Coordinates of C-alpha atoms in Angstrom, one line a residue:
X1 CA 250.4 -86.9 -20.3
X2 CA 251.4 -89.6 -22.8
X3 CA 250.0 -91.5 -25.4
X4 CA 251.1 -95.0 -23.2
X5 CA 248.8 -93.3 -19.8
X6 CA 245.5 -93.4 -22.5
X7 CA 243.6 -96.5 -22.5
X8 CA 243.9 -96.8 -26.8
X9 CA 241.5 -98.4 -29.0
X10 CA 243.2 -101.0 -30.5
X11 CA 244.6 -100.2 -33.7
X12 CA 242.9 -102.4 -36.5
X13 CA 244.6 -104.7 -39.2
X14 CA 242.4 -107.2 -41.2
X15 CA 245.3 -108.6 -43.1
X16 CA 247.8 -111.7 -41.3
X17 CA 251.3 -110.7 -41.3
X18 CA 253.7 -112.7 -43.8
X19 CA 257.2 -112.4 -43.3
X20 CA 259.6 -113.1 -46.7
X21 CA 261.3 -116.3 -46.0
X22 CA 264.9 -114.2 -47.4
X23 CA 265.0 -112.7 -43.7
X24 CA 267.2 -114.4 -42.2
X25 CA 269.9 -113.5 -45.6
X26 CA 268.7 -110.5 -45.3
X27 CA 269.6 -110.1 -41.4
X28 CA 273.5 -111.5 -42.2
X29 CA 274.3 -108.5 -44.5
X30 CA 272.1 -105.5 -42.7
X31 CA 275.0 -103.4 -41.6
X32 CA 277.2 -103.3 -44.8
X33 CA 275.4 -101.0 -47.3
X34 CA 275.1 -98.3 -43.7
X35 CA 278.6 -99.1 -43.1
X36 CA 279.9 -98.7 -47.0
X37 CA 277.7 -95.3 -46.7
X38 CA 279.2 -93.8 -43.6
X39 CA 275.9 -94.3 -41.4
X40 CA 278.1 -95.8 -38.6
X41 CA 280.0 -94.5 -35.7
X42 CA 283.1 -97.0 -36.5
X43 CA 283.0 -96.6 -40.3
X44 CA 286.1 -95.0 -42.3
X45 CA 284.3 -92.8 -43.8
X46 CA 282.4 -91.0 -40.5
X47 CA 285.4 -90.5 -39.0
X48 CA 287.0 -88.3 -41.6
X49 CA 285.2 -85.2 -40.1
X50 CA 281.6 -86.7 -40.8
X51 CA 280.0 -87.5 -38.5
X52 CA 277.7 -90.9 -38.2
X53 CA 274.1 -91.2 -37.6
X54 CA 274.3 -94.7 -35.5
X55 CA 275.9 -96.8 -33.2
X56 CA 276.4 -100.2 -34.8
X57 CA 273.8 -101.4 -31.3
X58 CA 271.7 -98.3 -32.1
X59 CA 271.2 -99.6 -36.1
X60 CA 270.7 -103.0 -35.1
X61 CA 268.3 -102.0 -32.8
X62 CA 265.9 -100.3 -35.2
X63 CA 265.6 -103.8 -36.9
X64 CA 265.3 -102.3 -40.7
X65 CA 265.6 -105.9 -42.0
X66 CA 262.5 -107.2 -39.9
X67 CA 260.5 -104.1 -41.5
X68 CA 261.7 -104.6 -44.9
X69 CA 260.8 -108.8 -44.7
X70 CA 257.8 -108.2 -43.0
X71 CA 256.6 -105.2 -45.7
X72 CA 257.8 -107.1 -48.6
X73 CA 256.9 -110.7 -48.2
X74 CA 257.2 -111.4 -52.0
X75 CA 259.6 -110.3 -53.3
X76 CA 262.9 -111.7 -54.8
X77 CA 266.5 -111.1 -52.2
X78 CA 267.6 -108.9 -54.3
X79 CA 264.5 -106.6 -54.8
X80 CA 264.1 -107.1 -51.2
X81 CA 267.9 -106.1 -50.1
X82 CA 267.5 -102.8 -52.6
X83 CA 264.3 -101.7 -50.8
X84 CA 266.2 -102.4 -47.5
X85 CA 268.6 -99.8 -48.7
X86 CA 265.9 -97.6 -49.5
X87 CA 264.3 -97.9 -45.8
X88 CA 267.8 -97.2 -44.2
X89 CA 268.3 -94.4 -46.4
X90 CA 264.3 -92.9 -45.5
X91 CA 265.4 -93.7 -41.9
X92 CA 269.0 -91.9 -42.1
X93 CA 267.7 -88.8 -43.5
X94 CA 265.1 -88.9 -40.6
X95 CA 267.3 -89.1 -37.6
X96 CA 270.5 -87.2 -39.1
X97 CA 267.6 -84.1 -39.8
X98 CA 266.3 -84.7 -36.3
X99 CA 269.7 -84.3 -34.6
X100 CA 271.3 -81.6 -37.1
X101 CA 268.5 -79.3 -37.5
X102 CA 265.6 -80.1 -35.4
X103 CA 267.2 -80.3 -32.1
X104 CA 269.0 -77.1 -33.0
X105 CA 266.8 -75.3 -34.6
X106 CA 268.9 -74.3 -37.5
X107 CA 266.5 -73.7 -39.6
X108 CA 268.6 -72.0 -42.6
X109 CA 270.7 -75.1 -42.2
X110 CA 268.2 -77.6 -43.0
X111 CA 267.1 -75.6 -46.3
X112 CA 270.6 -75.6 -47.2
X113 CA 271.3 -79.2 -46.6
X114 CA 267.8 -79.9 -48.4
X115 CA 268.8 -78.0 -51.5
X116 CA 271.8 -79.8 -51.6
X117 CA 269.6 -83.1 -52.0
X118 CA 267.3 -82.2 -54.5
X119 CA 270.4 -81.8 -56.7
X120 CA 270.7 -85.8 -56.2
X121 CA 267.0 -86.3 -57.4
X122 CA 267.3 -86.2 -60.8
X123 CA 264.9 -87.9 -62.9
X124 CA 267.1 -88.2 -65.9
X125 CA 269.0 -91.4 -66.9
X126 CA 273.0 -91.0 -66.3
X127 CA 272.7 -87.8 -64.4
X128 CA 275.8 -86.3 -63.4
X129 CA 275.3 -85.9 -59.3
X130 CA 277.6 -83.9 -57.1
X131 CA 280.2 -85.3 -55.4
X132 CA 278.3 -86.3 -51.6
X133 CA 279.2 -84.5 -48.3
X134 CA 277.9 -86.6 -45.6
X135 CA 276.3 -90.1 -45.2
X136 CA 273.1 -89.3 -46.6
X137 CA 274.0 -87.5 -49.9
X138 CA 276.1 -90.5 -50.4
X139 CA 273.6 -92.9 -49.4
X140 CA 271.0 -91.5 -52.3
X141 CA 274.0 -91.0 -54.6
X142 CA 274.2 -95.2 -54.5
X143 CA 270.5 -95.6 -54.6
X144 CA 270.0 -93.2 -57.8
X145 CA 272.3 -95.7 -59.8
X146 CA 270.2 -98.7 -58.8
X147 CA 266.6 -98.0 -57.7
X148 CA 265.7 -97.9 -61.8
X149 CA 266.2 -100.7 -63.6
X150 CA 264.5 -101.3 -66.8
X151 CA 261.4 -102.9 -65.7
X152 CA 261.2 -100.0 -62.7
X153 CA 262.7 -96.8 -65.5
X154 CA 258.9 -95.5 -65.7
X155 CA 259.2 -94.7 -61.7
X156 CA 262.4 -92.4 -61.8
X157 CA 260.4 -89.7 -62.5
X158 CA 257.5 -89.8 -59.7
X159 CA 259.8 -91.7 -57.5
X160 CA 262.2 -88.5 -57.7
X161 CA 259.4 -86.0 -57.2
X162 CA 258.1 -88.1 -54.5
X163 CA 262.0 -87.7 -52.0
X164 CA 262.1 -84.3 -53.4
X165 CA 258.3 -83.5 -51.4
X166 CA 260.0 -86.1 -48.6
X167 CA 262.5 -83.9 -47.9
X168 CA 260.8 -80.5 -48.4
X169 CA 258.4 -81.9 -45.8
X170 CA 260.9 -82.0 -43.5
X171 CA 261.9 -78.4 -43.6
X172 CA 257.9 -77.4 -43.1
X173 CA 257.6 -79.2 -40.1
X174 CA 261.0 -77.7 -38.8
X175 CA 259.6 -74.7 -39.5
X176 CA 256.3 -75.0 -37.8
X177 CA 257.8 -76.3 -34.7
X178 CA 259.9 -73.1 -34.7
X179 CA 256.4 -71.1 -34.8
X180 CA 254.7 -73.5 -32.6
X181 CA 251.9 -73.8 -35.1
X182 CA 250.0 -77.0 -35.4
X183 CA 248.7 -77.9 -38.1
X184 CA 245.1 -78.3 -39.1
X185 CA 243.5 -82.0 -39.8
X186 CA 242.3 -81.1 -43.3
X187 CA 245.8 -80.4 -44.5
X188 CA 247.5 -82.7 -42.6
X189 CA 246.7 -85.8 -43.9
X190 CA 247.6 -85.1 -47.1
X191 CA 251.2 -82.9 -46.1
X192 CA 251.7 -86.5 -44.2
X193 CA 252.0 -88.2 -47.4
X194 CA 255.0 -86.0 -48.3
X195 CA 256.8 -86.3 -44.9
X196 CA 256.2 -89.9 -44.6
X197 CA 257.3 -90.5 -48.5
X198 CA 253.9 -92.4 -48.7
X199 CA 254.3 -91.7 -52.3
X200 CA 257.2 -94.0 -53.0
X201 CA 255.1 -97.1 -51.3
X202 CA 253.6 -97.7 -54.8
X203 CA 256.9 -98.5 -56.5
X204 CA 258.1 -100.8 -53.1
X205 CA 254.9 -103.0 -53.6
X206 CA 255.9 -103.2 -57.6
X207 CA 258.9 -103.8 -56.3
X208 CA 258.0 -106.5 -54.8
X209 CA 255.8 -108.0 -56.6
X210 CA 256.1 -107.6 -60.5
X211 CA 252.9 -106.1 -60.7
X212 CA 251.5 -102.9 -61.7
X213 CA 248.4 -101.4 -61.4
X214 CA 246.7 -101.5 -64.8
X215 CA 247.0 -98.0 -66.8
X216 CA 243.5 -97.8 -67.7
X217 CA 242.0 -97.4 -64.3
X218 CA 245.5 -96.4 -62.8
X219 CA 244.1 -92.3 -62.8
X220 CA 240.4 -93.3 -62.0
X221 CA 239.1 -91.8 -59.1
X222 CA 238.3 -95.1 -57.8
X223 CA 241.9 -95.9 -57.8
X224 CA 243.4 -92.7 -56.2
X225 CA 241.4 -93.2 -53.3
X226 CA 242.4 -96.3 -52.8
X227 CA 246.1 -95.3 -52.9
X228 CA 245.4 -91.7 -51.3
X229 CA 243.9 -94.6 -48.3
X230 CA 246.2 -97.0 -48.6
X231 CA 248.9 -94.0 -47.7
X232 CA 247.2 -92.2 -44.8
X233 CA 247.6 -95.6 -43.1
X234 CA 251.1 -95.5 -43.2
X235 CA 251.9 -92.1 -42.1
X236 CA 249.1 -91.5 -39.6
X237 CA 250.1 -94.3 -37.9
X238 CA 253.0 -94.2 -37.3
X239 CA 252.0 -90.8 -35.8
X240 CA 250.3 -92.8 -32.9
X241 CA 253.6 -95.0 -32.8
X242 CA 256.2 -92.7 -32.2
X243 CA 254.3 -89.6 -30.5
X244 CA 256.7 -90.1 -27.4
X245 CA 259.7 -89.7 -29.4
X246 CA 258.6 -87.0 -31.7
X247 CA 256.8 -84.7 -29.2
X248 CA 258.2 -84.9 -26.2
X249 CA 261.7 -85.8 -26.8
X250 CA 262.0 -83.8 -30.6
X251 CA 259.2 -81.3 -29.5
X252 CA 257.4 -82.0 -32.8
X253 CA 253.8 -80.5 -33.6
X254 CA 254.1 -82.3 -36.6
X255 CA 251.5 -85.2 -35.2
X256 CA 248.3 -86.5 -35.8
X257 CA 247.5 -86.6 -31.7
X258 CA 248.3 -83.1 -31.4
X259 CA 246.5 -82.1 -34.4
X260 CA 243.3 -83.6 -34.0
X261 CA 243.3 -82.5 -30.8
X262 CA 244.2 -78.6 -31.6
X263 CA 242.0 -78.7 -34.6
X264 CA 238.5 -80.0 -33.0
X265 CA 239.4 -78.2 -29.4
X266 CA 239.3 -81.5 -27.2
X267 CA 242.0 -83.1 -24.5
X268 CA 244.9 -85.1 -24.8
X269 CA 243.1 -87.8 -23.8
X270 CA 240.2 -87.8 -25.8
X271 CA 242.4 -86.8 -28.8
X272 CA 244.4 -90.2 -28.4
X273 CA 241.3 -92.5 -29.1
X274 CA 240.0 -89.8 -31.4
X275 CA 243.7 -89.9 -33.8
X276 CA 243.4 -94.0 -33.5
X277 CA 239.9 -94.1 -34.8
X278 CA 240.7 -91.6 -37.4
X279 CA 243.9 -94.1 -38.7
X280 CA 241.6 -97.0 -38.4
X281 CA 238.7 -95.5 -40.2
X282 CA 241.5 -95.0 -43.2
X283 CA 242.3 -98.8 -43.2
X284 CA 238.2 -99.1 -43.6
X285 CA 238.1 -96.4 -46.3
X286 CA 241.3 -98.8 -48.1
X287 CA 239.5 -102.1 -47.6
X288 CA 235.8 -101.1 -48.6
X289 CA 237.2 -99.5 -52.0
X290 CA 239.2 -102.5 -52.3
X291 CA 236.5 -105.2 -52.0
X292 CA 233.5 -103.0 -52.9
X293 CA 234.5 -100.0 -55.6
X294 CA 237.4 -101.9 -57.7
X295 CA 235.5 -104.8 -59.1
X296 CA 232.9 -103.2 -60.8
X297 CA 235.3 -100.6 -62.2
X298 CA 237.2 -103.9 -63.4
X299 CA 234.7 -105.2 -64.9
X300 CA 233.8 -101.4 -66.7
X301 CA 237.2 -101.0 -67.7
X302 CA 237.5 -104.5 -69.6
X303 CA 240.5 -105.5 -68.2
X304 CA 242.0 -108.9 -69.4
X305 CA 243.0 -111.4 -67.1
X306 CA 246.5 -111.4 -67.3
X307 CA 245.6 -107.7 -66.3
X308 CA 243.4 -109.1 -63.8
X309 CA 245.6 -111.1 -62.5
X310 CA 248.1 -108.4 -62.2
X311 CA 245.9 -106.0 -60.1
X312 CA 245.2 -108.8 -57.8
X313 CA 249.0 -109.5 -57.4
X314 CA 249.6 -105.7 -56.7
X315 CA 246.8 -105.7 -54.0
X316 CA 248.1 -108.8 -52.2
X317 CA 251.5 -107.0 -52.1
X318 CA 249.7 -103.8 -51.0
X319 CA 247.7 -105.8 -47.6
X320 CA 251.2 -107.5 -46.8
X321 CA 253.0 -103.7 -46.9
X322 CA 250.1 -102.3 -44.6
X323 CA 250.3 -105.7 -42.7
X324 CA 254.2 -105.6 -42.0
X325 CA 254.0 -101.9 -40.9
X326 CA 251.5 -102.4 -38.4
X327 CA 253.8 -105.0 -36.9
X328 CA 256.4 -102.8 -36.7
X329 CA 254.9 -100.3 -35.1
X330 CA 253.7 -102.5 -33.0
X331 CA 256.6 -104.4 -31.9
X332 CA 259.7 -102.9 -33.2
X333 CA 262.3 -101.1 -30.6
X334 CA 262.0 -97.8 -32.3
X335 CA 258.3 -97.3 -31.2
X336 CA 257.2 -99.8 -29.0
X337 CA 258.6 -100.1 -25.2
X338 CA 258.5 -104.1 -24.5
X339 CA 260.5 -107.8 -24.3
X340 CA 261.8 -106.8 -27.6
X341 CA 260.3 -110.1 -28.6
X342 CA 258.8 -110.4 -32.7
X343 CA 256.4 -111.5 -34.6
X344 CA 258.0 -115.1 -36.2

């Protein structure tokens, strides 16, 4: 039985989809960076004994440009293009890792590949990086030179730490699949933040809006809970959207539907709506904290008018980010079977 064989409750999304006006310009140059990194099968880079990740048609079918424009509706074109390249890289790593290691079950090679990637995730500016050996390494080496302009320099250590957790999680997922160990629900939600690279999402919102969560409240319990709910929706909703591909095609055990079913001892028929309801609950948690718990925290913390405006801008960007992900999960060919139409 597959997810689509079960009658599903609706994936809740209270925020309207907004689309970045630079989407047409982004679409025009969408493949140029991927081609330059050697990710496409007709690239000179990939023909020199280095296997490509995608065909040109498969790359465009993923509609990464739409993902970026839907999740960052307020970004300038430069910020949009930069985050688009990061999105391409994250998907390239995911698809490369699946083809090279998940399909072959080569855990030692996966560990060696991941260890090399760590050498590209250096927190110090101007660090000397290894010579890239494949498209994934070449992409992250290029991004390391671009992701941390002066106004985002404070993100260098945290962002690279998030990417290290992301690639390490791939090895742990492969080990789980090889052993047949389905994670327990209590452990899975925080692990999914790592395996989805969700810890990089606050950076993307800051890149797009130019706004930061004020330092006075950034490390409070309330803001931590808000960010956890924000990140949980991303990865857990993705599990629903990618169930067929991950579980039936890749034989992956790291998926919320399987986790819920095994942890609670229920059938797939019952696990699918239970997983969906859990995803919806995390989005309700985010919305409750945003509407009910943040305002009194802001008042107690004595944020000034500019700081309050900055927080509101960041929150608006976060809501747009979630809405864009929801639209991509429910409409993009990577996840949804349909007529290929998308929101305008």
